[in-house]
Coordinates of C-alpha atoms in Angstrom, one line a residue:
X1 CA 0.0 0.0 0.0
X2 CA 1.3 3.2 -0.8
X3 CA 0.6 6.6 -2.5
X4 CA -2.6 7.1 -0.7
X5 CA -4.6 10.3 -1.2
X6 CA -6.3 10.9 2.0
X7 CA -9.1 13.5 2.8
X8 CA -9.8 14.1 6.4
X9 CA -12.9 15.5 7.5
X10 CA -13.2 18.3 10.1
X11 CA -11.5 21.5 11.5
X12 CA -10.0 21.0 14.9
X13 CA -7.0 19.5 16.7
X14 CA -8.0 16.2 16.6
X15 CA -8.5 16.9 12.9
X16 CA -4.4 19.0 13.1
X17 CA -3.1 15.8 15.0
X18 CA -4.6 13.0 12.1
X19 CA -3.5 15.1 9.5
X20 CA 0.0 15.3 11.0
X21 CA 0.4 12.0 11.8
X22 CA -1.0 10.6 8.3
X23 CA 1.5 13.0 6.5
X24 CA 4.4 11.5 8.1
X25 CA 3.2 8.6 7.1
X26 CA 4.7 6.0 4.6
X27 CA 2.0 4.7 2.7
X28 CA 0.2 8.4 2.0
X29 CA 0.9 10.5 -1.2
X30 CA -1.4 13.9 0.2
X31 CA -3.5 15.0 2.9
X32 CA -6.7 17.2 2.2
X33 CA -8.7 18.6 4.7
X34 CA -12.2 19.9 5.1
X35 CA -12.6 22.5 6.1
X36 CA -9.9 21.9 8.5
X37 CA -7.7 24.8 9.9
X38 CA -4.5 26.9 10.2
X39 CA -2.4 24.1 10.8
X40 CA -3.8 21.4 8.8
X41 CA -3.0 24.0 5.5
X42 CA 0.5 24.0 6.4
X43 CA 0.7 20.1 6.1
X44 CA -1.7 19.4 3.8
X45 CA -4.6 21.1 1.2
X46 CA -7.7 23.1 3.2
X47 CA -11.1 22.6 1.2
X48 CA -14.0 24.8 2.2
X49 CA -16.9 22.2 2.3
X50 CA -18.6 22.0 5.9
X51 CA -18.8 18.7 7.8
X52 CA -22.5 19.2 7.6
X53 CA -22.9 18.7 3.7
X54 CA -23.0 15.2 2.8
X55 CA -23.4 15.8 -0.8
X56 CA -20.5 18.3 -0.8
X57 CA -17.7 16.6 1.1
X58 CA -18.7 13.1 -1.4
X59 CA -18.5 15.3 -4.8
X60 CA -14.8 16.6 -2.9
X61 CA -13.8 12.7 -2.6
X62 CA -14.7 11.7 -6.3
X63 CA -13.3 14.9 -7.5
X64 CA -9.8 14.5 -5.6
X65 CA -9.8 11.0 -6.7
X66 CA -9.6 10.2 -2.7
X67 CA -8.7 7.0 -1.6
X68 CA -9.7 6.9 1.8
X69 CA -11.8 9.2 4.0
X70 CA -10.9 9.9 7.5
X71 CA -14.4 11.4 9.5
X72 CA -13.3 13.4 12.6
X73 CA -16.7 14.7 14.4
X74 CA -19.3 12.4 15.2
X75 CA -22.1 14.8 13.3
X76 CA -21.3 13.6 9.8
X77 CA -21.5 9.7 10.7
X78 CA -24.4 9.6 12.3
X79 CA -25.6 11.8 9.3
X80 CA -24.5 9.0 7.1
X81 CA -21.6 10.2 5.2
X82 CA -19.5 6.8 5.9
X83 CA -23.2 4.9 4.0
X84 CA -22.9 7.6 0.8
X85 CA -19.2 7.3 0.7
X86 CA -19.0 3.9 0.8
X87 CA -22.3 3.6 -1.9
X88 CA -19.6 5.4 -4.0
X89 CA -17.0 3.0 -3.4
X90 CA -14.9 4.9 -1.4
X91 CA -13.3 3.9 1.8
X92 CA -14.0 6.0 5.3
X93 CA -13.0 5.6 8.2
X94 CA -15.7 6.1 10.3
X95 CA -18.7 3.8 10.7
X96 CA -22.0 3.7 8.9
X97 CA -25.1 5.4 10.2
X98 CA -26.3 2.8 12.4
X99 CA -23.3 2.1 14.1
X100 CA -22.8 5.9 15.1
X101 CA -26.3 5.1 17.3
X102 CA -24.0 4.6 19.4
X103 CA -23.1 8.3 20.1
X104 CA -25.7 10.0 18.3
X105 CA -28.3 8.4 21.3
X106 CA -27.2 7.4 24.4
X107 CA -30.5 5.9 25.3
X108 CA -30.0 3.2 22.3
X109 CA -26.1 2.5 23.4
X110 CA -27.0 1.9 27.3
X111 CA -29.8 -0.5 25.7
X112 CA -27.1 -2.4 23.7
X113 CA -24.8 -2.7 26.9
X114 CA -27.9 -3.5 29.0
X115 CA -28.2 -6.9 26.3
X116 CA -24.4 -6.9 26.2
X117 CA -24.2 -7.6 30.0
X118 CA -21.6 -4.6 29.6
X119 CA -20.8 -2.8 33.3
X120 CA -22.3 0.8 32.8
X121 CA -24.6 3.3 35.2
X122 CA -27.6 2.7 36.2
X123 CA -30.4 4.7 34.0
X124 CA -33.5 6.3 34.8
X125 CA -36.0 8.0 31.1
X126 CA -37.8 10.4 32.5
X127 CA -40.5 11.7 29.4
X128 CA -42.7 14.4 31.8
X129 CA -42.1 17.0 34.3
X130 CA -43.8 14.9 37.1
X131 CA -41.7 12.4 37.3
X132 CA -38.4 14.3 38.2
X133 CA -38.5 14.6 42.1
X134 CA -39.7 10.9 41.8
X135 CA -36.4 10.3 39.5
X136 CA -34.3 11.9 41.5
X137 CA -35.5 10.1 45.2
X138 CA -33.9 7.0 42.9
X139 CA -30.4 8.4 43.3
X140 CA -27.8 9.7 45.5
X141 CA -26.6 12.9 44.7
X142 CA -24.5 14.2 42.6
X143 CA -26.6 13.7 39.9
X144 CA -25.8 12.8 36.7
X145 CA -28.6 14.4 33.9
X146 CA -28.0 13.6 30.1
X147 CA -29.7 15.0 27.1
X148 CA -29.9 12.2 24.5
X149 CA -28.5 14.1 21.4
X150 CA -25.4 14.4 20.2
X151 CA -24.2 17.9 22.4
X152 CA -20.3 17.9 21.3
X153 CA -19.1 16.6 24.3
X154 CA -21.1 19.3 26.6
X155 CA -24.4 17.5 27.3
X156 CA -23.8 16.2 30.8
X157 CA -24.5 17.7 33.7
X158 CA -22.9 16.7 37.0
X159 CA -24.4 18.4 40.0
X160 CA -25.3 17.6 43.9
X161 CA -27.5 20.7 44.2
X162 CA -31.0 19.1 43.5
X163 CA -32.6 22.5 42.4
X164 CA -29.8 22.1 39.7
X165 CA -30.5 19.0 38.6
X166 CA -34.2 19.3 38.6
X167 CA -33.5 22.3 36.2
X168 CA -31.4 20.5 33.7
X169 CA -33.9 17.8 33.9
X170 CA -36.7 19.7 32.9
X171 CA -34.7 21.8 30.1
X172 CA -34.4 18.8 29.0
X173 CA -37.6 17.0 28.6
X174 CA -38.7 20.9 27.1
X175 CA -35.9 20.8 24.4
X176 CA -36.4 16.6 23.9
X177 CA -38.7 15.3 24.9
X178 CA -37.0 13.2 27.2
X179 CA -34.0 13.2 29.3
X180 CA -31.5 10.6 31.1
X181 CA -30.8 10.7 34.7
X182 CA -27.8 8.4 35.2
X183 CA -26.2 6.8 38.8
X184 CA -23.2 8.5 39.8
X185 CA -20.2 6.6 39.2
X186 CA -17.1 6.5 41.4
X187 CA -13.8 6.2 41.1
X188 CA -11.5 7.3 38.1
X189 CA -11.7 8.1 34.2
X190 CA -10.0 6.7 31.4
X191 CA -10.4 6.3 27.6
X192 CA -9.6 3.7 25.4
X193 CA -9.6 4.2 21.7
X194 CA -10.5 1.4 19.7
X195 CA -9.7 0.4 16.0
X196 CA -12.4 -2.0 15.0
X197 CA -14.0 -3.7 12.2
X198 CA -15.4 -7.2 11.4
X199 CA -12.0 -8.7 11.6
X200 CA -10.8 -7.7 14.9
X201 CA -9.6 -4.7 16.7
X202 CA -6.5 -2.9 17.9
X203 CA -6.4 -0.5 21.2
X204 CA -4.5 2.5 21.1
X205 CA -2.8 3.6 24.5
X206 CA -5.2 4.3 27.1
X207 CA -5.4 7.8 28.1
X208 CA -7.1 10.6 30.7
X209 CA -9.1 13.8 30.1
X210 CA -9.7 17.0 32.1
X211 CA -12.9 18.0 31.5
X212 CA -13.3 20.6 34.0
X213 CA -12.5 24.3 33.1
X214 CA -10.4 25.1 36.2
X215 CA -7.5 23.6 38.3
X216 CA -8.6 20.9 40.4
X217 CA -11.1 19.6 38.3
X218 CA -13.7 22.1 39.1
X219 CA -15.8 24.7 36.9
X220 CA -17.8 23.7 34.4
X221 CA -17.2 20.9 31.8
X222 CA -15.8 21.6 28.3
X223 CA -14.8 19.9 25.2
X224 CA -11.2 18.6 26.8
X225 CA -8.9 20.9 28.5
X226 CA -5.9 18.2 28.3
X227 CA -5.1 14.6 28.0
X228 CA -2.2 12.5 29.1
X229 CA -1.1 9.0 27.3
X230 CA -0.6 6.3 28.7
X231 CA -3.1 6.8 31.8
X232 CA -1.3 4.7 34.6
X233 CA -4.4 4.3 36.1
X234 CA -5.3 1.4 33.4
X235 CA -3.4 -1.2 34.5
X236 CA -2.9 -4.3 33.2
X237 CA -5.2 -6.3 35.4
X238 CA -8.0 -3.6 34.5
X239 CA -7.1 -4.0 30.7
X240 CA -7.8 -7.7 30.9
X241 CA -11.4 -6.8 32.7
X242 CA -11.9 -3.9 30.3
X243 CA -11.0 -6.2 27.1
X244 CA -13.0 -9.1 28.0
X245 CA -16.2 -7.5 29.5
X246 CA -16.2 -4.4 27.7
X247 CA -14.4 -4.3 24.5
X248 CA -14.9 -8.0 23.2
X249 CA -18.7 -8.4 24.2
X250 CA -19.1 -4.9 21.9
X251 CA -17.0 -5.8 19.2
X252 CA -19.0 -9.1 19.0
X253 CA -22.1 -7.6 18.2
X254 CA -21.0 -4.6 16.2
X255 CA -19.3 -7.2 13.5
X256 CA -22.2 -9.5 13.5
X257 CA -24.6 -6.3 12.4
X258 CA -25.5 -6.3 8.5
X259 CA -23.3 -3.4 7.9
X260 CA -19.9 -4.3 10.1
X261 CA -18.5 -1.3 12.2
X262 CA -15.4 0.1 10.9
X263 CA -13.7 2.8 12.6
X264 CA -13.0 4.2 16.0
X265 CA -14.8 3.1 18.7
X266 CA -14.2 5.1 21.6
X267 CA -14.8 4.0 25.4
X268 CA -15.0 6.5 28.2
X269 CA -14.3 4.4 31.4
X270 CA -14.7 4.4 35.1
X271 CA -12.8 2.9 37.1
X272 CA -13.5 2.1 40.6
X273 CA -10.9 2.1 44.3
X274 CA -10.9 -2.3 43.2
X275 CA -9.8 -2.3 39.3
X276 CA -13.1 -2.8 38.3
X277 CA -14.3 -0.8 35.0
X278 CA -17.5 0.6 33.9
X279 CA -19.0 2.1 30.5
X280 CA -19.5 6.4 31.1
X281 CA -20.2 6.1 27.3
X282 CA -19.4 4.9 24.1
X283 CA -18.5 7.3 21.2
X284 CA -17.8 6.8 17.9
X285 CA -14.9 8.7 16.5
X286 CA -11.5 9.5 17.6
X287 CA -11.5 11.6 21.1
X288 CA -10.5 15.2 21.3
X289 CA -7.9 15.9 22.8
X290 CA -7.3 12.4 23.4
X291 CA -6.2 11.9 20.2
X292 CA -3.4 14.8 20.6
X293 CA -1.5 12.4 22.5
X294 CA -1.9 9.0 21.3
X295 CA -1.2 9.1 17.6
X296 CA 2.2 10.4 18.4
X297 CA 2.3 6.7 20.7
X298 CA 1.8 5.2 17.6
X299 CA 5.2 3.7 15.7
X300 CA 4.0 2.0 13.2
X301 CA 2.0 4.0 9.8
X302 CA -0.7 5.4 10.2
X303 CA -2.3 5.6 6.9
X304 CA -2.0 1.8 6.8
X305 CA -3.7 1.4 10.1
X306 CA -6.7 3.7 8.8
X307 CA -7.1 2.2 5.1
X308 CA -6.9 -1.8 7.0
X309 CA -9.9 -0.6 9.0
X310 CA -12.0 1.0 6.3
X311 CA -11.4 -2.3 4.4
X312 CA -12.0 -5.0 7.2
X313 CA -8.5 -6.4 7.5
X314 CA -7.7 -5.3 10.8
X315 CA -6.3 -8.5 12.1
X316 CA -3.7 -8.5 9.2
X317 CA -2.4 -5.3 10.4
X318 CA 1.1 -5.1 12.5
X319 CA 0.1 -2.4 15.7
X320 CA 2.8 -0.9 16.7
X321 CA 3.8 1.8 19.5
X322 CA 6.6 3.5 21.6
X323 CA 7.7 3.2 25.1
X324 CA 7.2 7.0 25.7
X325 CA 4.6 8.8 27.6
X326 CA 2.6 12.1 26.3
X327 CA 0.5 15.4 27.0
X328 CA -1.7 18.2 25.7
X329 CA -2.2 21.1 27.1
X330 CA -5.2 23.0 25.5
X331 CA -5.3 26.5 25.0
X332 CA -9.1 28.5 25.4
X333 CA -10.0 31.9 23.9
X334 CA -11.9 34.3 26.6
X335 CA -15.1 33.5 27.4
X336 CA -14.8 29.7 26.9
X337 CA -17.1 27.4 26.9
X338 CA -19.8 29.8 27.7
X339 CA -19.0 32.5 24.9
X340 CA -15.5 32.2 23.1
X341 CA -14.0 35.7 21.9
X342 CA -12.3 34.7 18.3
X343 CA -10.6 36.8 15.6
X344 CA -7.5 37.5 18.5
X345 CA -4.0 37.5 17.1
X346 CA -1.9 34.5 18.4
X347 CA 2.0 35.0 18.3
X348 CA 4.6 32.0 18.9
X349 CA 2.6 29.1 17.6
X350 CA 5.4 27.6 15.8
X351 CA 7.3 27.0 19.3
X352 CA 8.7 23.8 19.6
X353 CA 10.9 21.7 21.3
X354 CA 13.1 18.8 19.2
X355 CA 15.7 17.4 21.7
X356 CA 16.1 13.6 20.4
X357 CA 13.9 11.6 22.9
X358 CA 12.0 14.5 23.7
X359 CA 10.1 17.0 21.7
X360 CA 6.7 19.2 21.8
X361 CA 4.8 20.7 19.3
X362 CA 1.3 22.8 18.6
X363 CA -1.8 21.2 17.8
X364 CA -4.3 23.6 16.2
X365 CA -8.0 23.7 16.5
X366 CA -9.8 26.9 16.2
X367 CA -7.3 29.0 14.2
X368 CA -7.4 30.3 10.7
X369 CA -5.3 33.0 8.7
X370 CA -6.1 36.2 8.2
X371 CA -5.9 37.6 4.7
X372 CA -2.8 39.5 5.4
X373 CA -1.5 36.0 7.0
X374 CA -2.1 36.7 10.4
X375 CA -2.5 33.6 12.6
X376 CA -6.2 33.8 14.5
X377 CA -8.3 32.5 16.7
X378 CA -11.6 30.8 15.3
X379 CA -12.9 28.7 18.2
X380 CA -13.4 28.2 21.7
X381 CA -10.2 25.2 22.1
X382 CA -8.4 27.5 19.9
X383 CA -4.6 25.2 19.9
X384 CA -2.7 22.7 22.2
X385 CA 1.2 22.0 23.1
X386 CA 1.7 18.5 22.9
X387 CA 4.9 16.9 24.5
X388 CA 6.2 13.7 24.3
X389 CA 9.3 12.3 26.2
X390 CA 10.6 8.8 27.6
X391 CA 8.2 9.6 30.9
X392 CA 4.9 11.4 31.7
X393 CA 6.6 14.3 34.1
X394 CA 8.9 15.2 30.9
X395 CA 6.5 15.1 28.6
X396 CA 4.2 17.5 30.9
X397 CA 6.9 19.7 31.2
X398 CA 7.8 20.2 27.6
X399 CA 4.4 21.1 26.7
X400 CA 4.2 23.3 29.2
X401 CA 7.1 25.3 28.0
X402 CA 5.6 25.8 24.6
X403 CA 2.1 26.5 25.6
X404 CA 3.8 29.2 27.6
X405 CA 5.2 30.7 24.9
X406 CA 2.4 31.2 22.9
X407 CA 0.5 34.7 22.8
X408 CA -3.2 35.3 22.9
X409 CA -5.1 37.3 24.5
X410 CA -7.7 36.8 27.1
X411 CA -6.8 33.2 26.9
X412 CA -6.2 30.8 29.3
X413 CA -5.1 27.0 30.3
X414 CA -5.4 24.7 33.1
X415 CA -1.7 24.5 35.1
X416 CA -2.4 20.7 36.3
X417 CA -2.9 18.3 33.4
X418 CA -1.4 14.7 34.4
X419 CA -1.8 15.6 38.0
X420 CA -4.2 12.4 38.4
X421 CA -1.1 10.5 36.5
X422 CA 1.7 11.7 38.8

């Protein structure tokens, strides 16, 4: 396999981080993006076609000639972009439309675990107002409310002030319908990112996210505000539980469906004070940032890995990885997550760090280029300094010394990712 013509789709740094890896890969020719951002047009070719139109991002494929498409965001697959590409004979990356169910409702994937036997939360539907102080009698605070519809990682609400949670409830059954109240689960996250199709599966290091805005994991939750790889929380002993009650009861029935998965099935874990994991959710795409700092894990190629999945030959593929530990350290406009000032000028993003066995880079998200050529912000998670080194307190500390050396203003960044690790 070589010479590959890969488009990816999507415009943030997990979006930066594929394109990156893919074009230091062997077996791929050229990268295109779309619409992609700042830094994926200094690697590759930008395309301005939204993730939201199916018709537009096919006609790009055929018209690039594109070998395989890599989906980023979870909106397009559950939209069915991976079922029209692959009517066109094209191969994505990225399950088909039924597969993303998954994600795109987490009522349907806690009634797949629920049949799996697969450890998860307990679940309360709650479809009219009445019911909520009857719902929430059912629990022990904090409470755990969940709009099922795909929210871009920001539809959970974690709270142990009842009036709180009673609020989000019924918001929720206003805007939906209906709404989830899920058990509290304790102990400690991880994710696990999983390469799967009919054939088998490969697991990519597992890693840990800071949701929370602020130091200390408090504030409100957002996108990702960092992510270290490998988490040591995941052990070996809870890899063996997570594989064989988790990942293998899944991957059972998803390659037994008419339409095989194929793609990236992520799993958000918790794990408890004995070892013992459970399902916080399923999603169906690469994690962000997660994926900041395990594709640079990853030794062997990339494009390869992708292009086995999209085809179903998995198993036949030789996984790879090095023995070094990494982090991302994500960089917010003002205002985020509530209301994200963009158009800022950012100075220093091409800081890096290349000493042998230890190096750090920038991951962009929300950036773009202003017609003059001025690097701006364009998001709320506008960029990220990744570092990687032989161990996790290195690694922190390189991309900490980038991050800090980047300009913006009005911006901000936790100072504690990999605190849980250390």
């Amino acid at each position: 396999m070589s010479g590959l013509a890969v488009l990816v789709v999507g415009s943030g740094g997990r979006e930066h981080a594929l394109v990156r890896s893919l074009a230091k890969s062997v077996s791929v020719d050229c990268v295109h993006a779309s619409p992609g951002n700042a830094g994926t047009a200094i690697l590759g070719t930008n395309h301005k076609v939204s993730v939201n139109d199916i018709n537009g991002i096919v006609l790009l494929a055929k018209n690039l000639d594109i070998d395989l498409v890599v989906v980023g965001p979870e909106g397009p697959l559950v939209n069915g972009l991976s079922d029209r590409l692959n009517d066109e004979g094209i191969p994505c990356f990225g399950p088909n439309s039924i597969g993303a169910k998954l994600e795109g409702s987490k009522l349907y994937a806690k009634e797949i675990m629920k049949s799996l036997k697969i450890p998860t939360a307990g679940l309360i539907v709650i479809e009219n107002i009445e019911r909520i102080d009857e719902a929430l009698d059912s629990f022990s605070p904090p409470w755990v409310v969940k709009r099922d519809v795909l929210a871009g990682g920001k539809g959970v609400i974690v709270t142990d002030i009842r009036l709180d949670a009673y609020c989000a409830l019924k918001e929720g059954i206003e805007n939906d319908d209906l709404v989830l109240l899920e058990e509290f689960l304790q102990g400690e996250e991880a994710s696990v990112l999983v390469v799967m199709d009919e054939s088998g599966y490969v697991c990519l290091p597992a890693s840990q996210d800071h949701k929370r805005l602020l130091d200390g994991d408090v504030g409100p939750n957002t996108g990702g505000m960092g992510a270290y790889a490998p988490a040591p929380i995941y052990t070996p002993a809870v890899e063996q539980r997570t594989i064989s009650e988790i990942i293998e009861p899944m991957h059972h029935f998803l390659r037994n469906q008419d339409v095989p998965y194929r793609g990236c099935l992520y799993v958000g874990l918790m794990i408890n004070s004995s070892g013992a994991p459970s399902v916080v959710e399923y999603n169906v795409r690469f994690g962000d940032p997660e994926t900041q700092v395990t594709l640079p894990l990853i030794s062997s190629d990339l494009g390869e890995l992708l292009m086995s999945c999209a085809k179903g030959r998995i198993a036949s593929y030789n996984f790879t990885t090095y023995p070094r530990s990494s982090a991302t350290v994500v960089l917010a406009s003002e205002g985020y997550p509530e209301k994200s000032i963009t158009g800022r000028k950012i100075f220093g993003s091409d800081t890096n760090i290349d000493e042998g066995e230890i190096y750090a880079f920038v991951h962009h998200a929300g950036t773009s280029k202003s017609d003059s050529g001025e690097l701006l912000s364009n998001g709320g998670r506008v960029l990220a300094a990744t570092g990687i080194a032989p161990n996790l307190i290195t690694a922190i500390d390189a991309a900490y010394e980038v991050i800090r050396s980047v300009e913006l203003e009005g911006s901000h960044y936790r100072n504690d990712i990999g605190h849980r690790g250390l």
